[in-house]
Structure formats: C-alpha cells, structure tokens
Coordinates of C-alpha atoms and ligand atoms in Angstrom, one line a residue:
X1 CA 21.7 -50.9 79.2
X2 CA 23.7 -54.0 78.4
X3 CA 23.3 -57.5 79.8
X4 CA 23.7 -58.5 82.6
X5 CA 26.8 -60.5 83.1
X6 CA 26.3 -63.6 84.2
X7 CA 29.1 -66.5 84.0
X8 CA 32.8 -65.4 84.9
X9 CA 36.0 -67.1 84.7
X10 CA 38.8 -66.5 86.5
X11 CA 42.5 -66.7 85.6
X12 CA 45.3 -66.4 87.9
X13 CA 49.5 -65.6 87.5
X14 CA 51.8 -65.2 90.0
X15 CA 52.3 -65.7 93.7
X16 CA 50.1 -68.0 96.0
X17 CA 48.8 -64.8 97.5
X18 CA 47.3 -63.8 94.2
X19 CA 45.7 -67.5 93.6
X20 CA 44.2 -67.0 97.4
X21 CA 43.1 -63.8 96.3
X22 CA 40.9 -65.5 93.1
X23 CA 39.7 -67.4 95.9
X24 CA 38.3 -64.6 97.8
X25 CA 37.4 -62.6 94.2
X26 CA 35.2 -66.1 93.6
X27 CA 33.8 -65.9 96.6
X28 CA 32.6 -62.5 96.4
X29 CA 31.1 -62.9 92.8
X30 CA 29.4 -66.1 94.2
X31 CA 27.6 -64.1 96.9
X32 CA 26.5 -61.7 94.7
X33 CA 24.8 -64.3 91.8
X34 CA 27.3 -64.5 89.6
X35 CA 28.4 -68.4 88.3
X36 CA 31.9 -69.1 88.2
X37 CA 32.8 -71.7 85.2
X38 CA 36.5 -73.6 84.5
X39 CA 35.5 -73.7 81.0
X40 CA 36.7 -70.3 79.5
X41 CA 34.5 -70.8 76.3
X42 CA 31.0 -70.5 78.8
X43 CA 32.6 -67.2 80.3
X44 CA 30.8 -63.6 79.6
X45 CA 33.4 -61.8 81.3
X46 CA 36.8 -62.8 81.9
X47 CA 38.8 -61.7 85.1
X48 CA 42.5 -62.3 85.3
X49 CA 44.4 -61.9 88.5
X50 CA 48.1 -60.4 87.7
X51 CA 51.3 -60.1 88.5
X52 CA 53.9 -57.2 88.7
X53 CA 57.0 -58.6 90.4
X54 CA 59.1 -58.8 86.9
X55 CA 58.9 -57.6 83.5
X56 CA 58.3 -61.1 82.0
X57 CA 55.4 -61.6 83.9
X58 CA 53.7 -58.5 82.9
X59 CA 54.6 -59.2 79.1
X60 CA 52.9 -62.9 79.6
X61 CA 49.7 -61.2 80.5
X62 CA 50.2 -58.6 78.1
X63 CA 50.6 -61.3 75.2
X64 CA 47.3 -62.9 77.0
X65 CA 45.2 -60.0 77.0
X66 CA 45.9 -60.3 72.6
X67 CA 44.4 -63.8 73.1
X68 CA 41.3 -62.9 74.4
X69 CA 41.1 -60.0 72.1
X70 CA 41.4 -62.3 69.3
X71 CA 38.6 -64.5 71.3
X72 CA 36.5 -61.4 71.3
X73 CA 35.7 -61.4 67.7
X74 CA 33.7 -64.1 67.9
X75 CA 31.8 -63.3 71.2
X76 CA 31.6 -59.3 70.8
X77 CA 29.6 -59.3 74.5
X78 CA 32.9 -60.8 76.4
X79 CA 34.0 -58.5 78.9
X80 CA 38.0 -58.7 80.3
X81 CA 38.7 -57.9 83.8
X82 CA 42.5 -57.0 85.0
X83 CA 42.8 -57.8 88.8
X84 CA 45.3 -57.9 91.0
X85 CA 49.2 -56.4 91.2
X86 CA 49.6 -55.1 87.3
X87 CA 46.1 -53.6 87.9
X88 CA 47.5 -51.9 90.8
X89 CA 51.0 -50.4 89.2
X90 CA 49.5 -49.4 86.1
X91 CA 45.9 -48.5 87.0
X92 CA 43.9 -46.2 84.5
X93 CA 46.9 -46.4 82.0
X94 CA 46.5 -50.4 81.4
X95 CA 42.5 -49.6 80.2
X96 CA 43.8 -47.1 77.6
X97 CA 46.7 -49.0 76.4
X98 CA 44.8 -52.4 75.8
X99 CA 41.6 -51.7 74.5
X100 CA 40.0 -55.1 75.3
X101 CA 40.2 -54.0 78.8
X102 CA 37.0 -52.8 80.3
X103 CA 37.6 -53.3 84.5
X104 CA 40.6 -52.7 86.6
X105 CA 40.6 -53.5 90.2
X106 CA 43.4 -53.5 92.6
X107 CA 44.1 -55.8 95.5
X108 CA 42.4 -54.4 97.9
X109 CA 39.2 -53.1 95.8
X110 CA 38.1 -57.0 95.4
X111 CA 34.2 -56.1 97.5
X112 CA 33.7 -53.2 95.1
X113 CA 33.8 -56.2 92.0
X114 CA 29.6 -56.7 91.6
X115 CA 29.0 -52.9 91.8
X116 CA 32.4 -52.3 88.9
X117 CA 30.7 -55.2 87.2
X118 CA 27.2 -53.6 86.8
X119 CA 28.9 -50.9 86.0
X120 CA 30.5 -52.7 83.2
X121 CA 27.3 -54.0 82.6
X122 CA 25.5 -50.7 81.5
X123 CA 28.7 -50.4 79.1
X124 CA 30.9 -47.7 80.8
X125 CA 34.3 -49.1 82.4
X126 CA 35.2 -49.2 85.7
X127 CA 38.2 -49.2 88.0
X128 CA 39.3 -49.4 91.4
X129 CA 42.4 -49.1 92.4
X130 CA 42.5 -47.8 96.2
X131 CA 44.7 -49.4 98.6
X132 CA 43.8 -49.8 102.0
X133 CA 45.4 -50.1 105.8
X134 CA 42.6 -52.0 107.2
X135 CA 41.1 -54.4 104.8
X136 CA 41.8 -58.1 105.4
X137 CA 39.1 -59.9 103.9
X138 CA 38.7 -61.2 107.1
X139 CA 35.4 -62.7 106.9
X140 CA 35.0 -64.1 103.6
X141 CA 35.0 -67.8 103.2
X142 CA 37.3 -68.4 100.2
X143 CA 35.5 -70.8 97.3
X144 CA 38.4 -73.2 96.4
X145 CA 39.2 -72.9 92.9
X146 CA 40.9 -75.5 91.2
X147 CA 41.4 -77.5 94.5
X148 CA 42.9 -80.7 95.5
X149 CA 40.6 -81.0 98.1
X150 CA 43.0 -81.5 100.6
X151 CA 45.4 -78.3 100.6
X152 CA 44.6 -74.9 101.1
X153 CA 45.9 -71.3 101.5
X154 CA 44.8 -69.4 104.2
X155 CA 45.9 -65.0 103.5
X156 CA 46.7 -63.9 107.1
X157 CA 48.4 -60.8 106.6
X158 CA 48.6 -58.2 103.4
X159 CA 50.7 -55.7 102.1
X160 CA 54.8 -55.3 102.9
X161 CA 56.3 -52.2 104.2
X162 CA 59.8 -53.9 103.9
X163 CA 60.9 -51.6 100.7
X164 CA 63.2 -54.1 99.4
X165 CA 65.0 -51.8 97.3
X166 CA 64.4 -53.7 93.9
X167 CA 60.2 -54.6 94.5
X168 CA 57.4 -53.6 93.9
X169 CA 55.0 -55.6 96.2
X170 CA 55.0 -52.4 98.7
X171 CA 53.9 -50.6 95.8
X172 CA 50.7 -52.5 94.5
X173 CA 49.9 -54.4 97.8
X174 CA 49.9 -51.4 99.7
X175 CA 50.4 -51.2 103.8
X176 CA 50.8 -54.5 106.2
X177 CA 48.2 -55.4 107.8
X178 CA 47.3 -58.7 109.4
X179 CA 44.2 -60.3 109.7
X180 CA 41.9 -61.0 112.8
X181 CA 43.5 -64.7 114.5
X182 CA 40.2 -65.6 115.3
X183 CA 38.7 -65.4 111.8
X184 CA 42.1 -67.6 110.7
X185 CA 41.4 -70.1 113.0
X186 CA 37.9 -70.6 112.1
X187 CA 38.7 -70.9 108.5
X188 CA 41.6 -73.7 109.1
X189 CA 38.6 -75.7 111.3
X190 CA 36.4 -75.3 108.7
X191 CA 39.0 -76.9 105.9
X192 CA 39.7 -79.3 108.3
X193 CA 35.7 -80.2 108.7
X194 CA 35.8 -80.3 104.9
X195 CA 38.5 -83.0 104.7
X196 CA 41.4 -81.0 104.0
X197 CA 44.6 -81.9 105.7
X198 CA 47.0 -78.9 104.6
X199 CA 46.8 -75.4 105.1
X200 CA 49.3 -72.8 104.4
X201 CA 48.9 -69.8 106.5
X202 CA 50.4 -67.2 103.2
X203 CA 51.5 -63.7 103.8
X204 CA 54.3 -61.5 102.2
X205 CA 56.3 -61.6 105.9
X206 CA 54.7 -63.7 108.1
X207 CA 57.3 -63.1 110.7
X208 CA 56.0 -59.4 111.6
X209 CA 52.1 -61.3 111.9
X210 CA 50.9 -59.3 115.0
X211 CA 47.5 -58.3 116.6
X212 CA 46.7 -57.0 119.7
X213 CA 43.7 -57.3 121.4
X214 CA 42.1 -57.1 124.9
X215 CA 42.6 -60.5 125.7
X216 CA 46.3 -59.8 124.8
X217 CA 48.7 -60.1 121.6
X218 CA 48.8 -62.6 118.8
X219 CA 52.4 -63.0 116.9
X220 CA 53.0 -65.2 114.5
X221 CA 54.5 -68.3 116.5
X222 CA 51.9 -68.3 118.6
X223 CA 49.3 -67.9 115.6
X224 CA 51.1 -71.9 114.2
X225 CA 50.4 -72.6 117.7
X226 CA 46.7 -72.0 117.6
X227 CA 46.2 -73.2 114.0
X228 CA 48.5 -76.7 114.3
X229 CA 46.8 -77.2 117.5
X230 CA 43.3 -78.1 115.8
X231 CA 44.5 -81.2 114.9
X232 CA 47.3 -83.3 114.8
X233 CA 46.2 -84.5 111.2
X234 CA 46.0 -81.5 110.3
X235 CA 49.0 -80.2 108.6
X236 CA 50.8 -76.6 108.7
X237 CA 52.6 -74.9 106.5
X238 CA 53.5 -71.4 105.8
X239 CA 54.9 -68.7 103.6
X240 CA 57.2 -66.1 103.3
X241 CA 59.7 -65.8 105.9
X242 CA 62.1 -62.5 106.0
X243 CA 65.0 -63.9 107.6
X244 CA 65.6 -60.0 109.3
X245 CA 62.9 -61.7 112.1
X246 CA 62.8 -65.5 112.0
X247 CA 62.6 -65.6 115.6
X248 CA 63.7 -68.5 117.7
X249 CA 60.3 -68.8 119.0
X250 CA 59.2 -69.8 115.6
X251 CA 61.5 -72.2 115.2
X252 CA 60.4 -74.0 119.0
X253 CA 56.8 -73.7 118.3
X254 CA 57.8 -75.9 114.5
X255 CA 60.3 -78.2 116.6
X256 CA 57.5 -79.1 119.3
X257 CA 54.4 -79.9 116.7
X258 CA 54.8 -82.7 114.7
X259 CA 52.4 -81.1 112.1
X260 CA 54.1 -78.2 112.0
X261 CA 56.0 -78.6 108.4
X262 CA 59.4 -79.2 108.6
X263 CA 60.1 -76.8 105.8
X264 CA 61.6 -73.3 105.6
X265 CA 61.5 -70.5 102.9
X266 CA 63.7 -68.4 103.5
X267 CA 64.5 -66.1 100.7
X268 CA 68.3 -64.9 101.0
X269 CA 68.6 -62.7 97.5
X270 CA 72.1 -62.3 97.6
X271 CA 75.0 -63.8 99.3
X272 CA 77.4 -60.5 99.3
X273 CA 77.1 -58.1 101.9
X274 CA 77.6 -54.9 99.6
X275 CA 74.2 -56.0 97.5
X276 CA 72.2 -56.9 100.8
X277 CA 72.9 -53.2 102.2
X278 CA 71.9 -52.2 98.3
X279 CA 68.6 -54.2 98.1
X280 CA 67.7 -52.7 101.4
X281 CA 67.8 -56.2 103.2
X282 CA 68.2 -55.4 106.9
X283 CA 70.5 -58.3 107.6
X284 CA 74.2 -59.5 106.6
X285 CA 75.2 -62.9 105.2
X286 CA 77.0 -63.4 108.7
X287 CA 73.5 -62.9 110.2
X288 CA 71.7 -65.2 107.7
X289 CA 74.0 -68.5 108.5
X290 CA 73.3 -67.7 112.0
X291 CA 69.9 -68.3 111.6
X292 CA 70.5 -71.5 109.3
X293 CA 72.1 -72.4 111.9
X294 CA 69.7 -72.0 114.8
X295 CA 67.0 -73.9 112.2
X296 CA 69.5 -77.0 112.0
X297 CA 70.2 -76.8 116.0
X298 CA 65.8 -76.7 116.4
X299 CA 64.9 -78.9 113.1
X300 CA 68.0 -81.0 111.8
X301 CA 65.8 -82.7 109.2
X302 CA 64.3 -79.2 108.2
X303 CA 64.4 -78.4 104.7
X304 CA 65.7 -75.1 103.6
X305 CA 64.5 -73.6 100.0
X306 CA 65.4 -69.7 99.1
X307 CA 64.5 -66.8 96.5
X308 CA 67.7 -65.4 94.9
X309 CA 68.3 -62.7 92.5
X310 CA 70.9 -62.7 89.8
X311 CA 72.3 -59.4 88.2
X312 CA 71.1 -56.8 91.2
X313 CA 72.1 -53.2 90.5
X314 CA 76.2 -52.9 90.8
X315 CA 77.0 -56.8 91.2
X316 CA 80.1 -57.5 90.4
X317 CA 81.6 -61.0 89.7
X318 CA 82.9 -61.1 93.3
X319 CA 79.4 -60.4 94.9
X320 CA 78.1 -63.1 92.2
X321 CA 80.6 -66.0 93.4
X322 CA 79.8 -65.3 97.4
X323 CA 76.6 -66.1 96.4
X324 CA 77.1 -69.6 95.1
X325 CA 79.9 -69.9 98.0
X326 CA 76.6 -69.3 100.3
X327 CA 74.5 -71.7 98.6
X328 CA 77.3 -74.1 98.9
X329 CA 77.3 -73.2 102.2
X330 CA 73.7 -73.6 103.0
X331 CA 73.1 -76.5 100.5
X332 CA 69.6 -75.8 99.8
X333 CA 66.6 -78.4 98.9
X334 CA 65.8 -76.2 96.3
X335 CA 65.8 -72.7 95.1
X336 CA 63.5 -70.2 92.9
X337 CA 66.7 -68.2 91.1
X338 CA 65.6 -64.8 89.0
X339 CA 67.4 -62.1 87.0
X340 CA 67.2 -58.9 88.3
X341 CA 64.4 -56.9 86.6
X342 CA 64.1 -53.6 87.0
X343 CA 60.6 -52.6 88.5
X344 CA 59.5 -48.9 87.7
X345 CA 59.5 -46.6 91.2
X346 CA 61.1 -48.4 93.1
X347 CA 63.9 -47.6 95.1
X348 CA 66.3 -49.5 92.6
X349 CA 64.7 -47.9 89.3
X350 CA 65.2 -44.2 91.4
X351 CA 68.6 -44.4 92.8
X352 CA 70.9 -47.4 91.2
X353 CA 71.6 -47.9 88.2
X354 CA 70.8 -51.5 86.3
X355 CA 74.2 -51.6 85.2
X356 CA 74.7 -55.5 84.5
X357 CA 74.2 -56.6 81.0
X358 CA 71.7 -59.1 80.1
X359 CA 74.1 -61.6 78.8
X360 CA 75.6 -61.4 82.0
X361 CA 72.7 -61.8 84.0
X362 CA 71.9 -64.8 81.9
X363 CA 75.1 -66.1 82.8
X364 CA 75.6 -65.8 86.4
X365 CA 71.8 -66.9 86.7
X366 CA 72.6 -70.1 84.6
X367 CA 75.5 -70.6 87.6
X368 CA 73.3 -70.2 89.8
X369 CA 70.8 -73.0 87.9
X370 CA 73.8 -75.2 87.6
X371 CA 75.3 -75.3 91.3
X372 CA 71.6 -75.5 92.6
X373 CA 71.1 -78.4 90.5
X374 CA 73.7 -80.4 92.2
X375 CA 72.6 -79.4 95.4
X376 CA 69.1 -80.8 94.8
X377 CA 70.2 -83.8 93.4
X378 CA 72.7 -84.5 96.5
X379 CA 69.7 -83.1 98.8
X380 CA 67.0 -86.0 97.6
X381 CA 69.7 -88.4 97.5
X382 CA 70.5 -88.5 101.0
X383 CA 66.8 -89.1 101.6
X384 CA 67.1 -92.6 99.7
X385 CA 66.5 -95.2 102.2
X386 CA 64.7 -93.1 104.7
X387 CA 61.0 -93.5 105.5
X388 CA 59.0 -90.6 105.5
X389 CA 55.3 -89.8 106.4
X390 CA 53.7 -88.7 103.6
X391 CA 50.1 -87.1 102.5
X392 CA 48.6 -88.4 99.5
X393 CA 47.6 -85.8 97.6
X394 CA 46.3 -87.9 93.9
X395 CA 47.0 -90.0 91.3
X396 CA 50.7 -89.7 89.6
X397 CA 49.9 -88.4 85.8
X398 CA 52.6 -91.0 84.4
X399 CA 51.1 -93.9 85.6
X400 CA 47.6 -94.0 87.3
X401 CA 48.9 -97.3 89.4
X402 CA 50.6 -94.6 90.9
X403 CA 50.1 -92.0 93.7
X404 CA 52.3 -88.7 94.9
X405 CA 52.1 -87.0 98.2
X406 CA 54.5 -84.9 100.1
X407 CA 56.7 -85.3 102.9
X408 CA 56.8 -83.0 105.5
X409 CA 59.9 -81.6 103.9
X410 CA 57.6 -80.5 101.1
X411 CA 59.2 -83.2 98.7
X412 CA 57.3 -85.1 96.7
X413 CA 57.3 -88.7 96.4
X414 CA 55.4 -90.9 94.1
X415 CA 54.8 -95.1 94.8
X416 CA 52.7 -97.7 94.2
X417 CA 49.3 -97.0 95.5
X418 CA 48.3 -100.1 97.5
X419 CA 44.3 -99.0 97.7
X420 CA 45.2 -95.5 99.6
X421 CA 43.7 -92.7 98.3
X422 CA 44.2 -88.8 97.8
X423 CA 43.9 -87.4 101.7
X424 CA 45.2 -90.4 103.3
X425 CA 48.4 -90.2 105.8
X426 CA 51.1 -93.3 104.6
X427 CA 55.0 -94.4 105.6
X428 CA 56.7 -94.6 102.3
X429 CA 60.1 -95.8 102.3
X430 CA 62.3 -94.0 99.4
X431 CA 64.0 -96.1 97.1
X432 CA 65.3 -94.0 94.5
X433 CA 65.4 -90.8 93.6
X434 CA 65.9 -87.6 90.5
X435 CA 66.8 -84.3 91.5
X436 CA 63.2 -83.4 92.1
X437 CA 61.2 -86.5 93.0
X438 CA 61.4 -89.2 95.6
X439 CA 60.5 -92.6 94.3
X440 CA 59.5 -95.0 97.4
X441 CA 57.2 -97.7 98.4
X442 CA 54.4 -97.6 101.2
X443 CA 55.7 -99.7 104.1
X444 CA 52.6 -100.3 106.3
X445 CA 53.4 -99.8 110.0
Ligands
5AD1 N1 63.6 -58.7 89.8 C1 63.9 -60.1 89.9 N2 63.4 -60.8 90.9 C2 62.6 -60.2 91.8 N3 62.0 -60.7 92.9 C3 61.3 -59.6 93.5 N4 61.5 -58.5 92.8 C4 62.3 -58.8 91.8 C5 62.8 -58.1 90.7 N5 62.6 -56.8 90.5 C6 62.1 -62.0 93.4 C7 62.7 -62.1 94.8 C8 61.5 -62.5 95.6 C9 60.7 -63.3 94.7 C10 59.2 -63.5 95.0 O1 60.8 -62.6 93.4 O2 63.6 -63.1 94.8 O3 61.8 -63.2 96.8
SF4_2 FE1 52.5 -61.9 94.1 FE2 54.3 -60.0 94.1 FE3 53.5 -61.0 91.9 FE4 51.9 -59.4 93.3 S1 53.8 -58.8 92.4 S2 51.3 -61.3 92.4 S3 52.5 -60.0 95.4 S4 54.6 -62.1 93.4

C-alpha cells in the first residue's frame, strides 16, 4: 500500500470550460477529504486540466509534464494527474508515452477522481476515459479556484455535436447535453448570496441550450431570462455563440435586461464561402452579416468579438482577403485569430488536405493581427468621452491608486479609485484610451 494522498494542486490550460471544470474537479476532491493547495511545492499529487484544440497547446503541456518530472526527483512520492481534453484524445497512450504520468481522466469521468486516486494510492495507475450523454455535473457546487470573488462561470451545457470539420471538441467532450435549468439558477442565487456580481453561463453552443420538462421547455433565451432576472445587480454574460442559431429571441431577451451584457462572441472562422462549406459551418458570410446586422438593429452599442482561423485546408489568397474584407466589414472589438492546426481524426485530418504552408499561415495570420489591430484601436477610441457603468473588479497592478472593472461591453477600464472597492457598480467617464484599455475617471452620479 502506498500513502494516502492527501494535498492536490490543480493546474488548468485552455478554454473557460476546462477552468469551470477544475472548479467542479476541486469540488469533488473537497468532498471526498482531499486539501486543495495554490502552492505547488505542498502538493502530493498534481492534476492538470488540458487542452486539445491545437498542437501548440498539447506541446505546452507536454514540455510541462518534463517540469514536473524534473520536480519529481526531489519528491519521489509526487503523483501527476492528466485531466481533461488531451486526456480524452490520447487516453492510455499519454500514460505510456510520459512516464511521470500515473492518472488519466477524461471530461466526463471527473466523480470517478477519489476512487482513480486510491487507486493511485496503492501504486497501480488508473484511467478513465468514458464519455457520457447524460452527465452534467448538475449538482455539484463548484469551489472557486483562483477567484475574484465577484465573477464566475457557471457550465450549462457539455459536449458539441456541430463537427466543425477542423475540431476536435466533439471528439474529447463527447455528446451535447445541457444541464438541469433549475440546478443553474440555484447556483447563479447562490454566487449572488456570496457577493458575486458576474456570472457567465459557459457552454460550447449555447444557442442549441434546450430542456424539456413537464412544466414545459427551457431554451436558452429564456434560460438569460431566468438567470438575469435574479437581480438587476447581478450581471450576465455568456459564451459561445454559433452564429448557425443566434436567434432573434436572444438578441430581445439581451436588448430588454439591462444586466444582460452587451457583448457578443460570435466566432465567424472564415470570411469566404468556399472554406465555410469546407469547415462544415452551416451558414454563409451573407448569412453571418445578416445576423450582425440584426445585433446592431436590437443592441447598437453591442460589442462584437470573433474566433478566426488562418490557413484552413485549401485557402487560397482570395478566400484569405474576404476574410479581412469581412472583418472590415464587421469592425470587431476584438478578435482571438489562430493558424489552422491540424487535429488528428477529424474530419479535416480524414478528407482535406493541410495544403497551406506554414510560412504562409504565419503570414496571412500576421494580416489578420495587423488589420484587427486597427480595428481595436478605432473600436476603444470611439468610446473616449462616453460614460460607462462599470464593475470594479480590483486593484490595477501598475499603480495600486488605481482600480479596473469592465464595462458592459466587456472592456476594461482602469481610473482613479476614489475609496470604491473591488464589487462595487461606478459611472466612469473615459478619457483616453490604447488599443486594449479604456482610461476614465469615476463621475459620481
Ligand atoms: N486549428 C486552429 N484553430 C482552431 N480552433 C478550433 N480548432 C482549431 C484548429 N484545429 C479555434 C476556432 C475556435 C477556437 C476556440 O479555436 O477558432 O473557435
Ligand atoms: Fe476547451 Fe476545446 Fe481546449 Fe477542450 S479542446 S480545453 S473544449 S478549447
């Protein structure tokens, strides 16, 4: 028999989903007398929550499981766990080709964790990798690692079925599956009882949210309803939309509460028809503007942020430009911009061929950088001179006279702190601005 382990730390990459996820992992382990520490030098067994969506961000955890193999010698009793979406893709295989490995748990094994652990324990290893259609976590009351204390994430749904041609997601998060209403609601009141004055309700495609009941269905507008209506200090946000079903609805229920976050994500991928049909998108660029549109008509002071993908299988120059035409277009707040990285099994890595050299990739990505860039900058500057509501959220790290919060936008602004604190609701007036941060004073009202 070995010891029994008894302080675990917990490291997360990736998405928000995944750091929800350590947040249901540390819940678990808490339940089941194990002590979670943020000081990795206490741990006995380290668990770290992982990513699959691109290459780079399984070679980052690869280079971090040498760390801790290095940090082994010293503390031949540590124990490493994998967790999560590289766990999932490479299961058994990840055990045998990094030898510090001793657990391997999927993201949908996460209540099997104490009995792998005492199996780790008596000095075997132990994996779990099932996926699962009905398992939600529904009831589990999150710890909050690493918290603000006044935002959370709340997982309302799992899994995608969408089979975007170039990702893996549907392949290590398994079916979708959305998560009793009831139970979200509860947890948002209970945050809010706590002091916390942001949730974000998190899911892979919110948009397809849906439960049916006897008292009658749930979709997701109508979910925002029942969450914004707890409070009107209470603020909502949410991720990821697909914009194949951004329904008007949605957009009403946002326009009517104030709380409601006047923020979209609304990841677009590609601005060329041709590579929207290849990436298995299920809408057209004609079909995206539309809904643009229809968010400007319902919000005009929404922002609009997007996902986009450089390089995809067959893009030529042509498809490449109508992509920064579209951002043009759009003009978006801000934008996450990727190379394409081929993921094994998908559809991509099975049927098309990752024909577009790295160098180029590089390059249309660093156009992509570059236009963005602008757009930003022209986005915050138009906000100079407009007040904005904003929620503190702590102390700016360049100067502690200093706060930052965020608009409802999402933006953040940092000004002079005037005795508010970290939770507290201000007017701040912007004064100045870079292409990432709004400068302002609080104007009291
Ligand atoms: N290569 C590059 N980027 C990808 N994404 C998803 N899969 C890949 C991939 N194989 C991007 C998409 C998605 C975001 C979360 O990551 O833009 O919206
Ligand atoms: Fe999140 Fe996707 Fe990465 Fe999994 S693969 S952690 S779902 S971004």
């Amino acid at each position: 028999m070995g010891d029994r382990l008894k302080t675990i730390f917990i490291e997360t990459y990736g998405c928000q989903m995944n750091f929800s996820d350590s947040e249901i992992v540390g819940s678990i382990l808490s339940k089941n007398e194990y002590a979670l520490t943020t000081d990795i030098t206490d741990a006995d067994c380290i668990l770290i929550n992982t990513c699959a969506i691109r290459d780079n961000a399984e070679q980052r955890i690869r280079k971090r499981l040498k760390e801790l193999k290095a940090m082994r010698r010293n503390k031949p009793w540590l124990k490493v766990g994998v967790l999560g979406c590289m766990a999932e893709r490479l299961k058994e295989q990840l055990m045998n080709e990094e030898d510090i490995v001793d657990l391997v748990v999927g993201p949908d094994a996460y209540r099997a964790l104490p009995e792998l652990l005492s199996q780790v324990e008596a000095g075997s290893k132990a994996a779990n990798v099932l996926l699962s259609e009905e398992e939600t976590y529904a009831e589990i009351d999150p710890v909050r690692l690493g918290s603000n204390g006044i935002s959370a994430f709340i997982s309302i749904m799992r899994g995608c079925e969408n089979f975007c041609s170039y990702c893996v997601v549907p392949y290590t998060r398994g079916r979708e599956r959305s998560r009793d209403p009831e139970t979200i609601v509860n947890e948002a009141k209970r945050l809010f009882e706590r002091g916390y004055k942001e949730i974000t309700l998190l899911g892979q495609n919110v948009n397809s949210y849906r439960w049916d009941c006897d008292g009658g269905k749930v979709d997701f507008p109508e979910l925002v309803k029942r969450v914004a209506e707890i409070n009107p200090k209470l603020r909502v946000r949410y991720s990821t939309s697909h914009p194949k079903d951004l329904s008007d609805k949605l957009l009403e229920v946002m326009a009517t509460y104030p709380n409601v976050c006047k923020s979209i994500h609304l990841p677009v991928q590609s601005g060329s028809n041709r590579m929207l049909k290849l990436m298995n998108r299920k809408y057209t660029v004609e079909w995206y503007k539309d809904r643009i549109e229809a968010i400007r008509r319902y919000m005009p002071d929404c922002a609009i942020t997007t996902d986009v993908i450089a390089g995809f299988c067959g893009e030529e120059v042509e498809d490449h430009l109508q992509t920064l035409e579209l951002f043009s277009w759009v003009g978006y707040d801000y934008a996450f911009m990727f190379k394409y990285s081929m993921r094994p099994n998908t559809y991509a890595h099975k049927y098309l061929k990752d024909d577009v050299s790295e160098e180029e990739k590089t390059r249309r990505l660093e156009e992509i950088i570059a236009l963005q860039g602008k757009l930003s900058l022209e986005s915050y500057r138009k906000d100079v001179g407009k007040t904005f509501e904003v929620l503190i959220e702590g102390t700016s790290k360049r100067n502690k006279e200093q706060l930052f919060g965020r608009n409802s936008q999402n933006k953040v602004l940092v000004f002079n702190g005037n005795g508010y604190k970290p939770g507290d609701y201000v007017m701040v007036k912007v004064l100045d601005c870079t292409s990432a941060t709004l400068i302002g004073e609080i104007v009291e009202n």
